[in-house]
Coordinates of C-alpha atoms in Angstrom, one line a residue:
Chain A
M30 CA 0.0 0.0 0.0
S31 CA 3.1 2.2 -0.1
G32 CA 2.0 4.0 -3.2
L33 CA -1.5 4.8 -1.9
E34 CA -0.1 6.1 1.4
D35 CA 2.1 8.5 -0.6
L36 CA -1.0 9.8 -2.3
Y37 CA -3.5 9.8 0.6
R38 CA -1.4 11.6 3.3
E39 CA -3.2 12.5 6.5
I40 CA -3.1 16.2 5.8
I41 CA -4.8 15.6 2.4
L42 CA -7.6 13.5 3.9
D43 CA -8.0 16.1 6.6
H44 CA -8.6 18.9 4.0
Y45 CA -10.9 16.6 2.1
R46 CA -13.1 15.8 5.1
T47 CA -13.0 19.4 6.4
P48 CA -12.4 21.7 3.4
R49 CA -11.4 25.2 4.4
N50 CA -12.8 28.4 2.8
R51 CA -15.8 26.6 1.2
G52 CA -18.6 28.7 0.0
E53 CA -19.4 31.7 -2.2
L54 CA -18.6 35.4 -2.3
E55 CA -20.9 38.0 -3.8
S56 CA -19.8 38.6 -7.4
P57 CA -19.1 41.4 -8.1
P58 CA -17.1 42.7 -6.2
A59 CA -15.6 39.2 -6.2
V60 CA -14.3 37.6 -9.4
E61 CA -16.0 34.3 -10.2
S62 CA -14.1 31.7 -12.2
R63 CA -15.1 28.2 -13.1
G64 CA -12.9 25.2 -13.8
H65 CA -13.7 21.7 -14.9
N66 CA -11.9 18.5 -15.7
P67 CA -13.4 17.1 -18.9
L68 CA -12.1 13.6 -18.1
C69 CA -14.2 13.1 -15.0
G70 CA -16.7 15.9 -15.1
D71 CA -15.5 17.6 -11.9
E72 CA -16.5 21.2 -11.7
I73 CA -15.4 23.9 -9.2
T74 CA -16.2 27.5 -8.9
L75 CA -13.7 29.9 -7.3
Y76 CA -14.5 33.3 -5.9
L77 CA -11.6 35.8 -5.6
L78 CA -11.5 39.1 -3.8
V79 CA -8.5 41.4 -4.4
D80 CA -7.7 44.6 -2.5
G81 CA -5.7 47.1 -4.6
D82 CA -4.2 47.1 -8.1
G83 CA -1.4 45.3 -9.9
D84 CA 1.0 42.8 -8.5
D85 CA 1.1 44.5 -5.1
A86 CA -2.7 44.1 -4.6
V87 CA -3.6 41.7 -1.8
V88 CA -5.7 38.6 -2.1
S89 CA -8.2 39.4 0.7
D90 CA -10.5 36.4 0.3
V91 CA -10.9 33.2 -1.7
K92 CA -13.9 30.8 -1.6
I93 CA -14.4 27.5 -3.4
S94 CA -17.6 25.7 -4.3
G95 CA -18.4 22.6 -6.4
Q96 CA -17.5 18.9 -6.2
G97 CA -14.4 16.9 -6.8
C98 CA -12.3 14.0 -5.6
S99 CA -10.1 14.0 -2.5
I100 CA -7.1 15.3 -4.5
S101 CA -8.8 18.2 -6.2
Q102 CA -10.7 19.2 -3.1
S103 CA -7.8 19.1 -0.7
S104 CA -5.5 20.8 -3.1
A105 CA -7.9 23.7 -3.6
S106 CA -8.6 23.9 0.1
M107 CA -4.9 24.1 1.0
M108 CA -4.4 26.6 -1.8
T109 CA -7.0 29.0 -0.4
Q110 CA -5.1 28.9 3.0
A111 CA -1.8 29.5 1.2
V112 CA -2.8 32.5 -0.9
I113 CA -5.2 34.5 1.3
G114 CA -3.2 37.5 2.7
K115 CA -0.5 37.2 0.0
S116 CA 0.1 39.7 -2.7
V117 CA -1.2 39.0 -6.2
G118 CA 2.5 38.6 -7.3
E119 CA 3.2 36.1 -4.6
A120 CA 0.0 34.2 -5.5
R121 CA 1.1 33.9 -9.1
A122 CA 4.5 32.7 -8.0
M123 CA 2.9 30.0 -5.8
I124 CA 0.9 28.9 -8.8
R125 CA 4.1 28.6 -10.9
R126 CA 5.8 26.7 -8.0
F127 CA 2.9 24.3 -7.5
R128 CA 2.5 23.6 -11.2
S129 CA 6.2 22.9 -11.5
M130 CA 6.1 20.6 -8.5
M131 CA 3.4 18.7 -10.4
G132 CA 5.9 18.2 -13.2
I133 CA 4.0 20.4 -15.7
E134 CA 6.4 21.5 -18.4
G135 CA 6.8 24.9 -20.0
I136 CA 6.5 27.0 -16.9
E137 CA 8.7 30.0 -17.0
S138 CA 10.0 30.3 -13.5
Q139 CA 11.1 33.6 -12.2
P140 CA 13.9 34.6 -9.7
G141 CA 12.9 33.6 -6.2
D142 CA 10.3 30.9 -7.2
D143 CA 12.6 28.2 -5.9
D144 CA 12.5 29.8 -2.4
I145 CA 8.8 29.7 -2.1
D146 CA 7.6 27.5 0.8
L147 CA 4.5 25.6 -0.2
G148 CA 4.0 24.4 3.4
D149 CA 1.3 21.7 3.7
L150 CA 0.9 21.7 0.0
E151 CA 4.2 19.7 -0.3
A152 CA 2.1 16.7 0.8
L153 CA 0.7 16.7 -2.7
Q154 CA 4.1 15.8 -4.1
G155 CA 3.0 12.1 -4.1
V156 CA 0.5 12.9 -6.8
V157 CA 3.3 13.1 -9.4
K158 CA 3.6 9.3 -9.2
F159 CA -0.1 9.0 -10.3
P160 CA -0.1 11.0 -13.6
V161 CA -3.8 10.6 -14.1
R162 CA -4.4 12.5 -10.9
I163 CA -2.2 15.6 -11.7
K164 CA -5.2 17.2 -13.5
C165 CA -7.1 16.8 -10.3
A166 CA -4.4 18.5 -8.2
V167 CA -4.0 21.5 -10.5
L168 CA -7.7 22.1 -11.1
G169 CA -8.1 24.7 -8.3
W170 CA -4.8 26.4 -9.3
T171 CA -5.7 26.8 -12.9
T172 CA -9.0 28.3 -11.9
L173 CA -7.2 30.7 -9.5
A174 CA -4.9 31.7 -12.3
D175 CA -7.8 32.5 -14.5
A176 CA -9.5 34.6 -11.7
L177 CA -6.2 36.5 -11.0
D178 CA -6.0 37.4 -14.7
R179 CA -9.5 38.8 -14.6
A180 CA -9.3 40.6 -11.2
Chain B
M22 CA -17.8 -25.9 -27.5
A23 CA -19.7 -25.5 -24.3
F24 CA -19.2 -22.4 -22.2
D25 CA -16.5 -23.0 -19.6
L26 CA -15.0 -20.0 -17.8
E27 CA -11.6 -21.5 -17.2
T28 CA -11.2 -22.5 -20.9
V29 CA -12.4 -19.1 -22.0
R30 CA -9.9 -17.3 -19.8
K31 CA -7.0 -19.4 -21.1
E32 CA -7.8 -17.9 -24.5
F33 CA -6.9 -14.4 -23.3
P34 CA -3.1 -13.9 -22.9
I35 CA -3.4 -10.6 -21.0
L36 CA -5.4 -12.3 -18.2
A37 CA -2.2 -14.1 -17.3
R38 CA -0.5 -10.7 -16.7
E39 CA 0.4 -9.8 -13.1
I40 CA 1.1 -6.3 -11.9
D41 CA 3.1 -6.1 -8.6
G42 CA 2.8 -9.9 -8.4
K43 CA -1.0 -9.8 -8.3
P44 CA -3.4 -10.9 -11.0
L45 CA -5.3 -8.5 -13.2
I46 CA -9.0 -8.1 -12.5
Y47 CA -10.3 -6.5 -15.7
L48 CA -13.8 -5.0 -15.1
D49 CA -13.7 -2.4 -17.9
S50 CA -15.0 -4.3 -20.9
G51 CA -17.8 -1.7 -21.4
N52 CA -15.0 0.5 -22.4
T53 CA -13.1 -1.9 -24.5
S54 CA -12.7 -5.7 -24.4
Q55 CA -9.6 -7.8 -24.2
K56 CA -8.5 -9.9 -27.1
P57 CA -8.3 -13.7 -27.4
R58 CA -5.2 -15.5 -28.7
R59 CA -6.9 -16.4 -32.0
V60 CA -7.6 -12.8 -32.8
I61 CA -4.0 -11.8 -32.1
D62 CA -2.8 -14.9 -34.1
A63 CA -5.1 -14.2 -37.1
M64 CA -3.8 -10.6 -37.4
T65 CA -0.2 -11.7 -37.1
E66 CA -0.6 -14.5 -39.6
F67 CA -2.3 -12.2 -42.1
L68 CA 0.4 -9.6 -41.7
E69 CA 3.1 -12.2 -42.1
N70 CA 1.6 -14.0 -45.1
S71 CA -1.3 -12.2 -46.9
Y72 CA -1.1 -8.5 -46.3
A73 CA -1.8 -6.5 -49.5
P74 CA -4.2 -3.8 -50.7
I75 CA -7.8 -4.7 -51.2
N76 CA -10.1 -4.0 -54.2
R77 CA -7.3 -2.4 -56.3
S78 CA -4.7 -4.7 -57.6
S79 CA -5.0 -7.8 -59.7
Y80 CA -2.1 -10.0 -58.4
R81 CA -2.9 -13.1 -56.4
L82 CA -1.8 -11.7 -53.1
A83 CA -4.1 -8.8 -53.4
G84 CA -6.9 -11.2 -54.2
E85 CA -6.1 -13.1 -51.0
A86 CA -6.3 -9.9 -48.9
T87 CA -9.5 -8.8 -50.5
D88 CA -11.0 -12.2 -49.8
A89 CA -9.9 -12.0 -46.2
Y90 CA -11.4 -8.5 -45.8
E91 CA -14.7 -9.6 -47.4
G92 CA -14.7 -12.7 -45.2
A93 CA -15.0 -10.4 -42.2
R94 CA -18.0 -8.7 -43.8
R95 CA -19.7 -12.1 -44.2
A96 CA -18.9 -13.0 -40.6
V97 CA -20.5 -9.8 -39.3
A98 CA -23.5 -10.2 -41.5
R99 CA -24.0 -13.7 -40.1
L100 CA -23.6 -12.6 -36.5
I101 CA -26.4 -10.0 -36.7
N102 CA -28.6 -11.9 -39.2
A103 CA -28.3 -9.3 -42.0
S104 CA -30.3 -10.3 -45.1
S105 CA -27.4 -9.4 -47.3
T106 CA -23.6 -9.2 -46.7
D107 CA -23.5 -6.0 -48.6
E108 CA -25.6 -4.3 -46.0
V109 CA -22.6 -4.3 -43.6
V110 CA -20.5 -1.2 -44.0
F111 CA -17.1 -1.0 -42.3
T112 CA -16.2 2.3 -40.6
K113 CA -13.6 3.5 -38.1
N114 CA -15.7 2.8 -35.0
A115 CA -19.3 3.0 -33.9
T116 CA -19.0 6.8 -33.3
E117 CA -18.1 7.2 -37.0
S118 CA -21.1 5.0 -37.9
M119 CA -23.4 7.4 -35.9
N120 CA -21.8 10.4 -37.6
L121 CA -22.2 8.8 -41.0
I122 CA -25.9 8.4 -40.3
A123 CA -26.3 12.0 -39.1
R124 CA -24.3 13.4 -41.9
S125 CA -25.5 11.2 -44.8
W126 CA -29.1 10.4 -44.0
G127 CA -29.6 13.5 -41.8
G128 CA -27.9 15.7 -44.3
A129 CA -30.3 14.6 -47.0
N130 CA -33.5 14.3 -45.0
L131 CA -33.5 16.7 -42.1
G132 CA -34.2 20.4 -42.3
E133 CA -35.2 23.2 -40.0
G134 CA -37.9 22.2 -37.5
D135 CA -37.6 18.4 -38.3
A136 CA -37.6 16.4 -35.1
V137 CA -35.1 13.7 -34.0
V138 CA -35.9 11.7 -30.9
L139 CA -33.2 10.5 -28.5
T140 CA -33.3 9.1 -25.0
H141 CA -31.7 10.1 -21.7
L142 CA -29.6 6.9 -21.8
E143 CA -27.6 7.9 -24.8
H144 CA -23.8 8.0 -25.2
H145 CA -22.3 11.2 -26.5
A146 CA -21.9 9.5 -29.9
N147 CA -25.6 9.4 -30.2
I148 CA -26.1 12.9 -28.9
V149 CA -23.4 15.2 -30.3
P150 CA -23.8 14.4 -34.0
W151 CA -27.5 15.4 -33.7
Q152 CA -26.7 18.5 -31.7
M153 CA -24.2 19.5 -34.5
L154 CA -27.1 19.1 -37.0
R155 CA -29.3 21.2 -34.7
D156 CA -26.8 24.0 -34.5
E157 CA -26.2 23.9 -38.3
R158 CA -29.8 23.6 -39.6
G159 CA -32.2 24.0 -36.7
I160 CA -33.5 20.5 -36.3
E161 CA -35.4 19.8 -33.0
I162 CA -34.2 17.2 -30.5
R163 CA -36.7 15.5 -28.3
W164 CA -35.9 13.2 -25.4
V165 CA -37.5 10.0 -24.0
P166 CA -37.1 10.2 -20.2
L167 CA -36.3 7.4 -17.7
T168 CA -38.1 5.7 -14.9
A169 CA -36.7 5.8 -11.4
D170 CA -34.8 2.5 -11.9
G171 CA -33.2 3.6 -15.2
Q172 CA -35.5 2.1 -17.8
L173 CA -37.0 4.1 -20.6
D174 CA -40.3 5.7 -19.5
L175 CA -42.4 4.9 -22.6
S176 CA -45.7 6.2 -21.1
D177 CA -45.6 9.2 -23.4
L178 CA -43.7 7.7 -26.3
D179 CA -46.4 8.2 -28.9
R180 CA -46.6 11.9 -28.2
I181 CA -42.9 12.3 -28.2
L182 CA -42.6 10.5 -31.5
D183 CA -45.5 12.3 -33.1
G184 CA -44.2 13.9 -36.4
A185 CA -40.6 12.9 -35.8
K186 CA -38.4 12.0 -38.7
L187 CA -36.0 9.7 -36.8
F188 CA -35.7 7.8 -33.5
S189 CA -32.2 6.9 -32.4
F190 CA -31.7 4.9 -29.2
T191 CA -29.3 2.6 -27.5
A192 CA -29.9 -1.2 -27.3
M193 CA -28.0 -1.4 -24.1
S194 CA -26.9 1.5 -21.8
N195 CA -23.2 1.8 -21.3
V196 CA -23.8 3.3 -17.9
L197 CA -26.8 1.4 -16.4
G198 CA -26.8 -1.8 -18.5
T199 CA -30.4 -1.1 -19.3
L200 CA -31.7 -3.2 -22.2
P201 CA -34.6 -1.3 -23.8
P202 CA -37.2 -3.2 -25.8
V203 CA -35.6 -2.6 -29.2
A204 CA -38.2 -4.3 -31.4
Q205 CA -41.0 -2.4 -29.7
L206 CA -39.2 0.9 -30.1
C207 CA -38.5 0.2 -33.8
A208 CA -42.2 -0.5 -34.3
A209 CA -43.2 2.6 -32.5
A210 CA -40.8 4.7 -34.6
H211 CA -42.3 3.2 -37.8
D212 CA -45.8 3.8 -36.6
A213 CA -44.9 7.4 -36.3
G214 CA -43.3 7.5 -39.7
A215 CA -39.8 7.8 -38.3
L216 CA -36.6 6.0 -39.1
A217 CA -35.4 3.6 -36.4
V218 CA -31.7 3.9 -35.6
V219 CA -30.1 1.6 -33.0
D220 CA -26.8 2.2 -31.2
A221 CA -25.9 -1.5 -30.6
C222 CA -22.3 -0.9 -29.5
Q223 CA -22.9 -2.5 -26.0
Y224 CA -25.5 -4.9 -27.1
V225 CA -23.9 -6.9 -29.9
P226 CA -20.9 -8.2 -27.9
H227 CA -23.1 -9.6 -25.2
N228 CA -26.4 -10.8 -26.8
A229 CA -27.6 -12.7 -29.8
T230 CA -28.5 -10.0 -32.3
D231 CA -31.0 -10.2 -35.1
V232 CA -31.4 -6.9 -36.9
Q233 CA -34.3 -8.2 -39.1
A234 CA -36.2 -9.4 -36.0
W235 CA -35.7 -5.9 -34.5
G236 CA -37.1 -4.3 -37.6
A237 CA -34.4 -1.7 -37.4
D238 CA -33.4 0.6 -40.2
L239 CA -29.8 1.4 -39.3
V240 CA -27.6 -0.1 -36.6
A241 CA -24.2 1.0 -35.3
F242 CA -21.7 -1.2 -33.4
S243 CA -18.0 -1.7 -33.0
S244 CA -15.3 -4.4 -33.1
H245 CA -13.2 -3.5 -30.1
K246 CA -15.9 -4.2 -27.5
M247 CA -16.5 -7.7 -28.9
C248 CA -13.0 -9.2 -28.6
G249 CA -11.9 -7.7 -32.0
P250 CA -9.3 -5.0 -32.5
S251 CA -9.9 -1.3 -32.3
G252 CA -9.9 0.8 -35.5
I253 CA -12.9 -0.8 -37.2
G254 CA -16.6 -0.3 -36.6
M255 CA -19.7 -1.3 -38.3
L256 CA -22.9 0.2 -39.8
W257 CA -25.7 -2.1 -40.8
G258 CA -28.6 -0.8 -42.8
R259 CA -31.5 -1.9 -45.0
M260 CA -30.1 -2.0 -48.5
E261 CA -32.7 0.3 -50.1
L262 CA -32.0 2.8 -47.4
L263 CA -28.2 2.7 -47.7
D264 CA -28.7 2.7 -51.5
A265 CA -30.6 6.0 -51.3
M266 CA -28.2 7.7 -48.9
P267 CA -25.6 10.0 -50.2
P268 CA -21.9 9.2 -49.6
F269 CA -20.2 10.3 -46.4
L270 CA -16.5 10.6 -47.0
G271 CA -15.2 11.1 -50.6
G272 CA -12.0 9.6 -52.1
G273 CA -10.7 6.3 -53.4
N274 CA -12.7 3.1 -53.3
M275 CA -16.1 4.8 -53.0
I276 CA -16.4 5.9 -56.6
D277 CA -17.7 4.3 -59.7
T278 CA -16.0 6.8 -62.0
V279 CA -14.4 10.3 -61.7
T280 CA -13.9 12.9 -64.4
L281 CA -12.8 16.5 -64.3
D282 CA -16.5 17.4 -64.0
G283 CA -17.6 15.1 -61.3
Y284 CA -18.0 11.5 -59.9
T285 CA -20.4 8.7 -59.6
T286 CA -20.5 6.4 -56.5
A287 CA -19.7 2.8 -56.2
P288 CA -22.5 0.5 -55.0
V289 CA -23.0 -0.1 -51.2
P290 CA -21.0 -0.9 -49.2
A291 CA -18.0 0.5 -51.1
K292 CA -19.9 3.8 -51.4
F293 CA -19.3 4.4 -47.7
E294 CA -15.8 3.0 -47.5
A295 CA -13.5 5.8 -48.8
G296 CA -9.8 5.2 -48.7
T297 CA -7.8 2.2 -47.5
P298 CA -9.8 0.6 -44.7
A299 CA -8.6 -1.2 -41.6
I300 CA -7.7 -4.4 -43.5
T301 CA -5.7 -6.3 -40.8
E302 CA -8.3 -5.3 -38.2
A303 CA -11.1 -6.8 -40.3
V304 CA -9.2 -10.1 -40.3
G305 CA -9.0 -9.9 -36.5
L306 CA -12.7 -9.0 -36.3
R307 CA -13.6 -12.1 -38.3
A308 CA -11.7 -14.2 -35.8
A309 CA -13.5 -12.5 -33.0
V310 CA -16.9 -13.2 -34.5
E311 CA -16.0 -16.8 -35.0
F312 CA -14.8 -17.0 -31.4
L313 CA -18.1 -15.6 -30.1
E314 CA -20.1 -17.9 -32.4
D315 CA -18.1 -21.0 -31.2
L316 CA -19.0 -20.1 -27.6
G317 CA -22.5 -19.2 -28.5
M318 CA -24.1 -15.8 -27.9
D319 CA -26.9 -17.3 -25.9
D320 CA -24.5 -19.0 -23.5
I321 CA -22.4 -15.8 -23.2
R322 CA -25.6 -13.9 -22.3
Q323 CA -26.6 -16.5 -19.7
H324 CA -23.1 -16.4 -18.1
E325 CA -23.5 -12.6 -17.8
I326 CA -27.0 -12.8 -16.4
D327 CA -25.7 -15.2 -13.7
L328 CA -22.7 -13.0 -13.0
T329 CA -24.7 -9.8 -12.9
R330 CA -27.2 -11.3 -10.5
Y331 CA -24.2 -12.5 -8.3
A332 CA -22.7 -9.0 -8.4
L333 CA -25.9 -7.1 -7.5
D334 CA -26.6 -9.5 -4.6
T335 CA -23.0 -9.6 -3.3
L336 CA -22.4 -5.8 -3.4
N337 CA -25.8 -5.0 -1.9
D338 CA -25.4 -7.7 0.8
R339 CA -21.9 -6.7 1.8
F340 CA -22.3 -2.9 1.7
G341 CA -26.0 -2.3 2.2
D342 CA -26.7 1.5 2.4
D343 CA -23.0 2.3 1.7
I344 CA -23.5 1.4 -1.9
T345 CA -26.0 2.7 -4.5
I346 CA -26.1 0.7 -7.7
F347 CA -27.9 2.6 -10.5
G348 CA -30.1 1.0 -13.0
P349 CA -32.7 -1.9 -13.1
D350 CA -32.3 -4.8 -10.6
D351 CA -34.0 -7.2 -13.0
T352 CA -31.3 -9.0 -15.0
A353 CA -33.8 -9.8 -17.7
V354 CA -33.6 -6.1 -18.7
R355 CA -30.0 -5.4 -17.7
G356 CA -26.6 -6.3 -19.1
G357 CA -23.4 -6.8 -17.1
V358 CA -22.7 -3.1 -16.4
L359 CA -22.7 -1.8 -12.8
S360 CA -22.5 1.9 -12.2
F361 CA -22.4 2.7 -8.5
A362 CA -21.8 5.3 -5.8
F363 CA -19.8 4.1 -2.8
R364 CA -20.3 5.9 0.5
D365 CA -19.5 9.5 -0.2
L366 CA -16.3 8.7 -2.0
H367 CA -15.5 10.3 -5.3
P368 CA -15.3 7.8 -8.1
H369 CA -11.7 8.9 -8.8
D370 CA -10.7 7.9 -5.3
V371 CA -12.6 4.6 -5.5
S372 CA -10.9 3.6 -8.8
Q373 CA -7.5 4.7 -7.4
I374 CA -8.0 2.4 -4.4
L375 CA -9.3 -0.5 -6.6
D376 CA -6.3 0.0 -8.9
E377 CA -4.0 -0.8 -6.0
R378 CA -5.4 -4.3 -6.2
N379 CA -5.3 -4.4 -10.0
V380 CA -9.1 -4.0 -10.2
C381 CA -9.6 -2.1 -13.4
V382 CA -12.9 0.0 -13.4
R383 CA -13.9 3.2 -15.1
A384 CA -14.5 6.4 -13.0
G385 CA -16.2 9.4 -14.6
H386 CA -19.1 10.4 -16.7
H387 CA -18.8 7.4 -19.2
C388 CA -19.3 9.8 -22.2
A389 CA -22.9 10.2 -21.0
K390 CA -23.0 13.6 -19.2
P391 CA -26.7 14.2 -19.8
L392 CA -27.5 10.9 -18.1
M393 CA -25.3 11.9 -15.2
Q394 CA -27.4 15.0 -14.8
V395 CA -30.6 13.0 -14.9
L396 CA -29.1 10.6 -12.2
G397 CA -28.2 13.7 -10.2
V398 CA -24.5 12.8 -9.9
Q399 CA -21.3 14.2 -11.4
S400 CA -19.8 10.8 -12.1
T401 CA -20.0 7.2 -11.1
T402 CA -17.7 4.2 -10.7
R403 CA -18.5 1.5 -13.3
A404 CA -17.6 -2.1 -13.3
S405 CA -18.5 -3.8 -16.6
F406 CA -18.3 -7.6 -17.2
Y407 CA -17.6 -9.8 -20.2
L408 CA -17.3 -13.5 -20.9
Y409 CA -14.0 -13.9 -19.2
N410 CA -15.2 -12.5 -15.8
G411 CA -16.3 -14.7 -13.0
T412 CA -17.6 -14.5 -9.4
D413 CA -14.0 -14.4 -8.2
D414 CA -13.7 -11.0 -10.0
V415 CA -16.8 -9.7 -8.2
D416 CA -15.4 -10.9 -4.9
A417 CA -12.1 -9.1 -5.7
L418 CA -14.0 -5.9 -6.4
A419 CA -15.9 -6.2 -3.1
D420 CA -12.7 -6.9 -1.1
A421 CA -11.0 -3.9 -2.8
L422 CA -14.0 -1.7 -1.9
D423 CA -13.6 -2.9 1.7
S424 CA -10.0 -1.6 1.7
A425 CA -11.3 1.9 1.0
T426 CA -12.6 1.7 4.6
D427 CA -9.1 1.4 5.9
I428 CA -7.7 4.2 3.8
F429 CA -10.4 6.8 4.3
G430 CA -11.0 5.7 7.9
F431 CA -14.8 5.2 7.9

């Protein structure tokens, strides 16, 4: 069961059972963005509230609604905790860092990206061994990237 | 040859495969079936000894290849009781067969406001080609709904069919296993003056099929779900209908003559077989048909009825309220397909846990998203059986589901 234990770490199951920052935000002012995984039909909706302009603006709140598997739900839940309170620039850097941890090619990393501490999110590293599940892990992040682009 | 599970299994080399030292439990035949030795051998033997172009060249080897290709057509015609071998058209897959119907017959016969009737059971292959026609030329799509246990609700069928030009429906649901009453539906279509089109992709591999007894007009099915290779599919149609339909794809093989000014078409079936077809795959398909015929379609169906009954009872007994199996409970109207929800686990997580024990199932929407909406779920886990599956496979599935308890800590 070693492979499965790598995938289903306790912190991942915890976020799956008790997802953080679930719900909706009024839109506008929040930006609403939808993401889906055409393979399995999973759909999530992300609400993003940003305070200020440009890269220095602050991510003041993020909420997630929709359904998904343990990997997509826990990844999105941990992501909300990681980016709330960060600047937009820092959030974008975290997205790059996370996507590169998932082995996604073609990401142009920028100076300082390697120093970013993903904290609990490092637990999702085991997903890389299960290529089919990478799409699940990045679903929330792709949706956040879309919301940041439109904020 | 009487149906004997252990003998059948020995015919499938892949079933001897182990992953991590454990046997393979293949429960995804609704997706695609595994291949028996004689299909693999027939294709290899053909490639090593008889491969050549068909219908083009006059040397002896080409004649041999053409005979082999046409032998597959005869085998398929026999399997489904077509009245003429020429009524069997080879395509790329059943999806292409459905698109051929929509493009060729639909293109010639459907205009703005014309109604096509589908059901809530359909696979995307019997939905999207019609939606494409709707978007292009404004046809209307009507739907036959389901009963609570996943059978077609036929209480309002006459009204739904009233004035429709075509009724296209599955003979066996790839999600619920439901077996609609095909002959009755064909008759209802004809009573309404509509064409009867049957998506028999899931049906033909598992049941004795008689397209004439059905009274169908056009029937689509595929090789890869019935022990044959992928890359070749079939369309059967009544000859006068196929004869009247315009060609689908243009090119070599489908013409009678071509001049600078235009072309005339070859007779059916060549009219619908543009370009070099899947020659080697046809040879494999013929071997698959003969394999199924040797075992006997009625015996295969009986084996799957027994297995499906065992699976429904075993899973319900062992997991009670923790499992919801969708679709009819009566195996007389259900094939060997089990879509289910397990506790509140997401199907992706269920299939991941099952995969740890080499239990291969499909998790997702099964190319039937509208049906998922009707069932009120985003996706399901699906185990689908075939002639090489036994009660031991069902037990392995149940044991693997038990292990989900350990991992997710219920």
